[in-house]
Amino acid sequence: ALYLQSGQAAKAQTVAEALVKQRANSSGLHNLLGSARMQLGNTAGARSAFEAAVKLEPDFIAPQLNLARLDIQAKAFDAGAARLNALLTRDDKHVETLLELGRLADRRGQLADAQRWFEKADDHSGPADPQAGLALVDFHLRHNQAAAAQEASKRIVAKGAEALPVLQALARVSLANGDAAAARISLTKAANLA
């Protein structure tokens, strides 16, 4: 997992393959192997590992989300949406599922749906987890909706005003709204934090 987080997918794959050989009945290890293969661009190998994880543990959400991501990456949008909607019927407050539905709607050009999914993800995210709020801010900025991004940024401040990604997002929002002074304040705080 540490190798995956630091972008060393080849090392992660080597370790995960060795662990899967030792503990072939571990769905978590199959999921890690699939994640490493996905980072390396081996979609067929990743799909095989994720499917093995789901076969071992049908209620394990992570490999099912990863299978949906592979479907979406392959532009099989309907298959990805079907997987995500199936997960949503089991837990309609699962933040990662809601985020993926937002990203899918955005890719399909369904902007109102994308915004609704991102907002719902943010509503259900933890009090100290700005990830969904950051996705909402990025969505608005990508679509040149500076005022909406400003409004969405209020949501992330409450969840992590001193976190580096939040400060960077606040600077981007300020610049999009023509407030260079506020952007400078956020960037100064970010630089000090870094």
PDB file of C-alpha atoms in Angstrom:
ATOM      1  CA  ALA A   1       0.000   0.000   0.000  1.00  0.00           C
ATOM      2  CA  LEU A   2       2.867   2.365   0.756  1.00  0.00           C
ATOM      3  CA  TYR A   3       4.460   1.634  -2.598  1.00  0.00           C
ATOM      4  CA  LEU A   4       1.128   2.387  -4.322  1.00  0.00           C
ATOM      5  CA  GLN A   5       0.732   5.669  -2.453  1.00  0.00           C
ATOM      6  CA  SER A   6       4.236   6.769  -3.405  1.00  0.00           C
ATOM      7  CA  GLY A   7       3.805   5.852  -7.098  1.00  0.00           C
ATOM      8  CA  GLN A   8       6.095   2.816  -7.028  1.00  0.00           C
ATOM      9  CA  ALA A   9       3.629   0.469  -8.695  1.00  0.00           C
ATOM     10  CA  ALA A  10       6.260  -2.003  -9.971  1.00  0.00           C
ATOM     11  CA  LYS A  11       7.535  -2.612  -6.442  1.00  0.00           C
ATOM     12  CA  ALA A  12       3.954  -2.832  -5.172  1.00  0.00           C
ATOM     13  CA  GLN A  13       3.147  -5.449  -7.806  1.00  0.00           C
ATOM     14  CA  THR A  14       6.192  -7.562  -6.890  1.00  0.00           C
ATOM     15  CA  VAL A  15       5.298  -7.544  -3.200  1.00  0.00           C
ATOM     16  CA  ALA A  16       1.576  -8.125  -3.854  1.00  0.00           C
ATOM     17  CA  GLU A  17       2.267 -11.075  -6.182  1.00  0.00           C
ATOM     18  CA  ALA A  18       4.457 -12.711  -3.528  1.00  0.00           C
ATOM     19  CA  LEU A  19       1.796 -12.149  -0.857  1.00  0.00           C
ATOM     20  CA  VAL A  20      -1.002 -13.494  -3.060  1.00  0.00           C
ATOM     21  CA  LYS A  21       1.038 -16.682  -3.584  1.00  0.00           C
ATOM     22  CA  GLN A  22       1.331 -17.060   0.195  1.00  0.00           C
ATOM     23  CA  ARG A  23      -2.277 -16.161   0.972  1.00  0.00           C
ATOM     24  CA  ALA A  24      -4.360 -16.858  -2.109  1.00  0.00           C
ATOM     25  CA  ASN A  25      -7.605 -16.594  -0.128  1.00  0.00           C
ATOM     26  CA  SER A  26      -7.083 -12.952   0.859  1.00  0.00           C
ATOM     27  CA  SER A  27      -9.406 -10.649  -1.053  1.00  0.00           C
ATOM     28  CA  GLY A  28      -7.505  -7.620   0.246  1.00  0.00           C
ATOM     29  CA  LEU A  29      -4.247  -8.847  -1.254  1.00  0.00           C
ATOM     30  CA  HIS A  30      -5.920  -9.522  -4.603  1.00  0.00           C
ATOM     31  CA  ASN A  31      -7.296  -5.979  -4.502  1.00  0.00           C
ATOM     32  CA  LEU A  32      -3.818  -4.557  -3.800  1.00  0.00           C
ATOM     33  CA  LEU A  33      -2.394  -6.600  -6.668  1.00  0.00           C
ATOM     34  CA  GLY A  34      -5.118  -5.278  -8.960  1.00  0.00           C
ATOM     35  CA  SER A  35      -4.398  -1.703  -7.864  1.00  0.00           C
ATOM     36  CA  ALA A  36      -0.704  -2.140  -8.637  1.00  0.00           C
ATOM     37  CA  ARG A  37      -1.477  -3.597 -12.043  1.00  0.00           C
ATOM     38  CA  MET A  38      -3.958  -0.801 -12.743  1.00  0.00           C
ATOM     39  CA  GLN A  39      -1.281   1.823 -11.962  1.00  0.00           C
ATOM     40  CA  LEU A  40       1.073   0.014 -14.340  1.00  0.00           C
ATOM     41  CA  GLY A  41      -1.546   0.085 -17.124  1.00  0.00           C
ATOM     42  CA  ASN A  42      -2.131  -3.682 -17.108  1.00  0.00           C
ATOM     43  CA  THR A  43      -5.922  -3.481 -17.270  1.00  0.00           C
ATOM     44  CA  ALA A  44      -6.480  -7.165 -18.045  1.00  0.00           C
ATOM     45  CA  GLY A  45      -4.309  -8.244 -15.108  1.00  0.00           C
ATOM     46  CA  ALA A  46      -5.949  -5.673 -12.851  1.00  0.00           C
ATOM     47  CA  ARG A  47      -9.431  -6.836 -13.829  1.00  0.00           C
ATOM     48  CA  SER A  48      -8.459 -10.454 -13.137  1.00  0.00           C
ATOM     49  CA  ALA A  49      -7.158  -9.575  -9.659  1.00  0.00           C
ATOM     50  CA  PHE A  50     -10.211  -7.452  -8.790  1.00  0.00           C
ATOM     51  CA  GLU A  51     -12.567 -10.204  -9.982  1.00  0.00           C
ATOM     52  CA  ALA A  52     -10.681 -12.710  -7.813  1.00  0.00           C
ATOM     53  CA  ALA A  53     -11.102 -10.388  -4.817  1.00  0.00           C
ATOM     54  CA  VAL A  54     -14.851 -10.069  -5.443  1.00  0.00           C
ATOM     55  CA  LYS A  55     -15.183 -13.834  -5.876  1.00  0.00           C
ATOM     56  CA  LEU A  56     -13.486 -14.366  -2.502  1.00  0.00           C
ATOM     57  CA  GLU A  57     -15.488 -11.649  -0.735  1.00  0.00           C
ATOM     58  CA  PRO A  58     -18.622 -10.514  -2.640  1.00  0.00           C
ATOM     59  CA  ASP A  59     -19.369  -7.675  -0.182  1.00  0.00           C
ATOM     60  CA  PHE A  60     -15.893  -6.092  -0.463  1.00  0.00           C
ATOM     61  CA  ILE A  61     -16.559  -2.664  -1.988  1.00  0.00           C
ATOM     62  CA  ALA A  62     -13.019  -1.613  -2.986  1.00  0.00           C
ATOM     63  CA  PRO A  63     -12.477  -4.140  -5.814  1.00  0.00           C
ATOM     64  CA  GLN A  64     -15.979  -3.496  -7.124  1.00  0.00           C
ATOM     65  CA  LEU A  65     -15.229   0.236  -7.269  1.00  0.00           C
ATOM     66  CA  ASN A  66     -11.982  -0.566  -9.053  1.00  0.00           C
ATOM     67  CA  LEU A  67     -13.820  -2.728 -11.590  1.00  0.00           C
ATOM     68  CA  ALA A  68     -16.195   0.188 -12.230  1.00  0.00           C
ATOM     69  CA  ARG A  69     -13.184   2.482 -12.706  1.00  0.00           C
ATOM     70  CA  LEU A  70     -11.739   0.047 -15.248  1.00  0.00           C
ATOM     71  CA  ASP A  71     -15.079  -0.040 -17.085  1.00  0.00           C
ATOM     72  CA  ILE A  72     -15.196   3.753 -17.193  1.00  0.00           C
ATOM     73  CA  GLN A  73     -11.556   3.961 -18.277  1.00  0.00           C
ATOM     74  CA  ALA A  74     -12.418   1.618 -21.162  1.00  0.00           C
ATOM     75  CA  LYS A  75     -15.381   3.905 -22.006  1.00  0.00           C
ATOM     76  CA  ALA A  76     -17.842   1.171 -21.059  1.00  0.00           C
ATOM     77  CA  PHE A  77     -19.861   3.832 -19.260  1.00  0.00           C
ATOM     78  CA  ASP A  78     -23.059   1.803 -18.959  1.00  0.00           C
ATOM     79  CA  ALA A  79     -21.232  -1.138 -17.374  1.00  0.00           C
ATOM     80  CA  GLY A  80     -19.431   1.208 -14.959  1.00  0.00           C
ATOM     81  CA  ALA A  81     -22.695   2.930 -14.057  1.00  0.00           C
ATOM     82  CA  ALA A  82     -24.383  -0.433 -13.460  1.00  0.00           C
ATOM     83  CA  ARG A  83     -21.629  -1.485 -11.057  1.00  0.00           C
ATOM     84  CA  LEU A  84     -21.744   1.831  -9.213  1.00  0.00           C
ATOM     85  CA  ASN A  85     -25.529   1.813  -8.956  1.00  0.00           C
ATOM     86  CA  ALA A  86     -25.419  -1.735  -7.589  1.00  0.00           C
ATOM     87  CA  LEU A  87     -23.011  -0.531  -4.890  1.00  0.00           C
ATOM     88  CA  LEU A  88     -25.255   2.448  -4.202  1.00  0.00           C
ATOM     89  CA  THR A  89     -28.245   0.197  -3.516  1.00  0.00           C
ATOM     90  CA  ARG A  90     -26.212  -1.472  -0.754  1.00  0.00           C
ATOM     91  CA  ASP A  91     -24.947   1.790   0.761  1.00  0.00           C
ATOM     92  CA  ASP A  92     -26.369   5.052  -0.557  1.00  0.00           C
ATOM     93  CA  LYS A  93     -23.978   7.088   1.618  1.00  0.00           C
ATOM     94  CA  HIS A  94     -20.696   5.511   0.493  1.00  0.00           C
ATOM     95  CA  VAL A  95     -18.583   8.557  -0.357  1.00  0.00           C
ATOM     96  CA  GLU A  96     -16.252   6.918  -2.902  1.00  0.00           C
ATOM     97  CA  THR A  97     -19.191   5.460  -4.829  1.00  0.00           C
ATOM     98  CA  LEU A  98     -20.890   8.863  -4.903  1.00  0.00           C
ATOM     99  CA  LEU A  99     -17.664  10.501  -6.096  1.00  0.00           C
ATOM    100  CA  GLU A 100     -17.252   7.956  -8.894  1.00  0.00           C
ATOM    101  CA  LEU A 101     -20.851   8.549  -9.983  1.00  0.00           C
ATOM    102  CA  GLY A 102     -20.068  12.273 -10.071  1.00  0.00           C
ATOM    103  CA  ARG A 103     -16.944  11.721 -12.152  1.00  0.00           C
ATOM    104  CA  LEU A 104     -18.851   9.454 -14.530  1.00  0.00           C
ATOM    105  CA  ALA A 105     -21.663  11.979 -14.973  1.00  0.00           C
ATOM    106  CA  ASP A 106     -19.069  14.685 -15.603  1.00  0.00           C
ATOM    107  CA  ARG A 107     -17.366  12.554 -18.291  1.00  0.00           C
ATOM    108  CA  ARG A 108     -20.742  11.985 -19.920  1.00  0.00           C
ATOM    109  CA  GLY A 109     -21.439  15.729 -19.937  1.00  0.00           C
ATOM    110  CA  GLN A 110     -24.310  15.392 -17.462  1.00  0.00           C
ATOM    111  CA  LEU A 111     -23.238  18.399 -15.427  1.00  0.00           C
ATOM    112  CA  ALA A 112     -26.330  18.768 -13.229  1.00  0.00           C
ATOM    113  CA  ASP A 113     -26.114  15.097 -12.243  1.00  0.00           C
ATOM    114  CA  ALA A 114     -22.379  15.380 -11.613  1.00  0.00           C
ATOM    115  CA  GLN A 115     -22.887  18.359  -9.310  1.00  0.00           C
ATOM    116  CA  ARG A 116     -25.643  16.533  -7.445  1.00  0.00           C
ATOM    117  CA  TRP A 117     -23.408  13.459  -6.885  1.00  0.00           C
ATOM    118  CA  PHE A 118     -20.451  15.573  -5.733  1.00  0.00           C
ATOM    119  CA  GLU A 119     -22.665  17.510  -3.322  1.00  0.00           C
ATOM    120  CA  LYS A 120     -24.159  14.306  -1.953  1.00  0.00           C
ATOM    121  CA  ALA A 121     -20.662  12.848  -1.471  1.00  0.00           C
ATOM    122  CA  ASP A 122     -19.639  15.981   0.402  1.00  0.00           C
ATOM    123  CA  ASP A 123     -22.780  15.829   2.551  1.00  0.00           C
ATOM    124  CA  HIS A 124     -21.924  12.272   3.626  1.00  0.00           C
ATOM    125  CA  SER A 125     -18.176  12.687   4.051  1.00  0.00           C
ATOM    126  CA  GLY A 126     -16.693  12.905   7.500  1.00  0.00           C
ATOM    127  CA  PRO A 127     -16.289  16.199   9.360  1.00  0.00           C
ATOM    128  CA  ALA A 128     -12.523  16.234   8.724  1.00  0.00           C
ATOM    129  CA  ASP A 129     -12.565  14.776   5.187  1.00  0.00           C
ATOM    130  CA  PRO A 130     -12.460  17.498   2.506  1.00  0.00           C
ATOM    131  CA  GLN A 131     -11.942  15.082  -0.427  1.00  0.00           C
ATOM    132  CA  ALA A 132     -15.522  15.269  -1.754  1.00  0.00           C
ATOM    133  CA  GLY A 133     -15.678  19.033  -1.261  1.00  0.00           C
ATOM    134  CA  LEU A 134     -12.414  19.414  -3.169  1.00  0.00           C
ATOM    135  CA  ALA A 135     -13.900  17.355  -6.015  1.00  0.00           C
ATOM    136  CA  LEU A 136     -16.916  19.688  -6.059  1.00  0.00           C
ATOM    137  CA  VAL A 137     -14.698  22.798  -6.133  1.00  0.00           C
ATOM    138  CA  ASP A 138     -12.568  21.286  -8.937  1.00  0.00           C
ATOM    139  CA  PHE A 139     -15.731  20.424 -10.877  1.00  0.00           C
ATOM    140  CA  HIS A 140     -16.966  24.022 -10.722  1.00  0.00           C
ATOM    141  CA  LEU A 141     -13.576  25.474 -11.632  1.00  0.00           C
ATOM    142  CA  ARG A 142     -13.205  23.075 -14.577  1.00  0.00           C
ATOM    143  CA  HIS A 143     -16.542  24.307 -15.913  1.00  0.00           C
ATOM    144  CA  ASN A 144     -15.763  27.998 -15.375  1.00  0.00           C
ATOM    145  CA  GLN A 145     -18.302  28.447 -12.578  1.00  0.00           C
ATOM    146  CA  ALA A 146     -16.258  30.691 -10.307  1.00  0.00           C
ATOM    147  CA  ALA A 147     -19.173  31.816  -8.129  1.00  0.00           C
ATOM    148  CA  ALA A 148     -20.310  28.218  -7.560  1.00  0.00           C
ATOM    149  CA  ALA A 149     -16.720  27.239  -6.735  1.00  0.00           C
ATOM    150  CA  GLN A 150     -16.610  30.083  -4.194  1.00  0.00           C
ATOM    151  CA  GLU A 151     -19.775  28.771  -2.561  1.00  0.00           C
ATOM    152  CA  ALA A 152     -18.471  25.194  -2.564  1.00  0.00           C
ATOM    153  CA  SER A 153     -15.182  26.319  -1.034  1.00  0.00           C
ATOM    154  CA  LYS A 154     -17.061  27.307   2.128  1.00  0.00           C
ATOM    155  CA  ARG A 155     -17.849  23.635   2.630  1.00  0.00           C
ATOM    156  CA  ILE A 156     -14.207  22.551   2.551  1.00  0.00           C
ATOM    157  CA  VAL A 157     -12.985  25.276   4.891  1.00  0.00           C
ATOM    158  CA  ALA A 158     -15.081  23.769   7.668  1.00  0.00           C
ATOM    159  CA  LYS A 159     -13.518  20.352   7.032  1.00  0.00           C
ATOM    160  CA  GLY A 160      -9.853  21.269   6.881  1.00  0.00           C
ATOM    161  CA  ALA A 161      -9.004  24.944   6.638  1.00  0.00           C
ATOM    162  CA  GLU A 162      -5.339  24.257   7.392  1.00  0.00           C
ATOM    163  CA  ALA A 163      -4.865  21.308   5.035  1.00  0.00           C
ATOM    164  CA  LEU A 164      -2.542  21.923   2.089  1.00  0.00           C
ATOM    165  CA  PRO A 165      -4.996  20.751  -0.640  1.00  0.00           C
ATOM    166  CA  VAL A 166      -7.719  22.975   0.859  1.00  0.00           C
ATOM    167  CA  LEU A 167      -5.436  26.026   0.895  1.00  0.00           C
ATOM    168  CA  GLN A 168      -4.430  25.362  -2.713  1.00  0.00           C
ATOM    169  CA  ALA A 169      -8.074  25.034  -3.741  1.00  0.00           C
ATOM    170  CA  LEU A 170      -8.950  28.265  -1.932  1.00  0.00           C
ATOM    171  CA  ALA A 171      -6.182  30.054  -3.844  1.00  0.00           C
ATOM    172  CA  ARG A 172      -7.488  28.730  -7.162  1.00  0.00           C
ATOM    173  CA  VAL A 173     -11.042  29.798  -6.266  1.00  0.00           C
ATOM    174  CA  SER A 174      -9.837  33.265  -5.266  1.00  0.00           C
ATOM    175  CA  LEU A 175      -7.951  33.662  -8.546  1.00  0.00           C
ATOM    176  CA  ALA A 176     -10.970  32.487 -10.537  1.00  0.00           C
ATOM    177  CA  ASN A 177     -13.026  35.161  -8.780  1.00  0.00           C
ATOM    178  CA  GLY A 178     -10.413  37.861  -9.418  1.00  0.00           C
ATOM    179  CA  ASP A 179      -9.295  38.181  -5.786  1.00  0.00           C
ATOM    180  CA  ALA A 180      -5.497  38.065  -5.958  1.00  0.00           C
ATOM    181  CA  ALA A 181      -5.101  39.290  -2.373  1.00  0.00           C
ATOM    182  CA  ALA A 182      -7.105  36.367  -0.950  1.00  0.00           C
ATOM    183  CA  ALA A 183      -5.193  33.963  -3.208  1.00  0.00           C
ATOM    184  CA  ARG A 184      -1.911  35.365  -1.874  1.00  0.00           C
ATOM    185  CA  ILE A 185      -3.064  34.797   1.724  1.00  0.00           C
ATOM    186  CA  SER A 186      -4.008  31.175   1.001  1.00  0.00           C
ATOM    187  CA  LEU A 187      -0.756  30.513  -0.861  1.00  0.00           C
ATOM    188  CA  THR A 188       1.305  32.073   1.937  1.00  0.00           C
ATOM    189  CA  LYS A 189      -0.412  29.808   4.467  1.00  0.00           C
ATOM    190  CA  ALA A 190       0.163  26.830   2.145  1.00  0.00           C
ATOM    191  CA  ALA A 191       3.841  27.695   1.741  1.00  0.00           C
ATOM    192  CA  ASN A 192       4.286  27.982   5.501  1.00  0.00           C
ATOM    193  CA  LEU A 193       2.509  24.686   6.030  1.00  0.00           C
ATOM    194  CA  ALA A 194       4.615  22.965   3.372  1.00  0.00           C
TER     195      ALA A 194
END
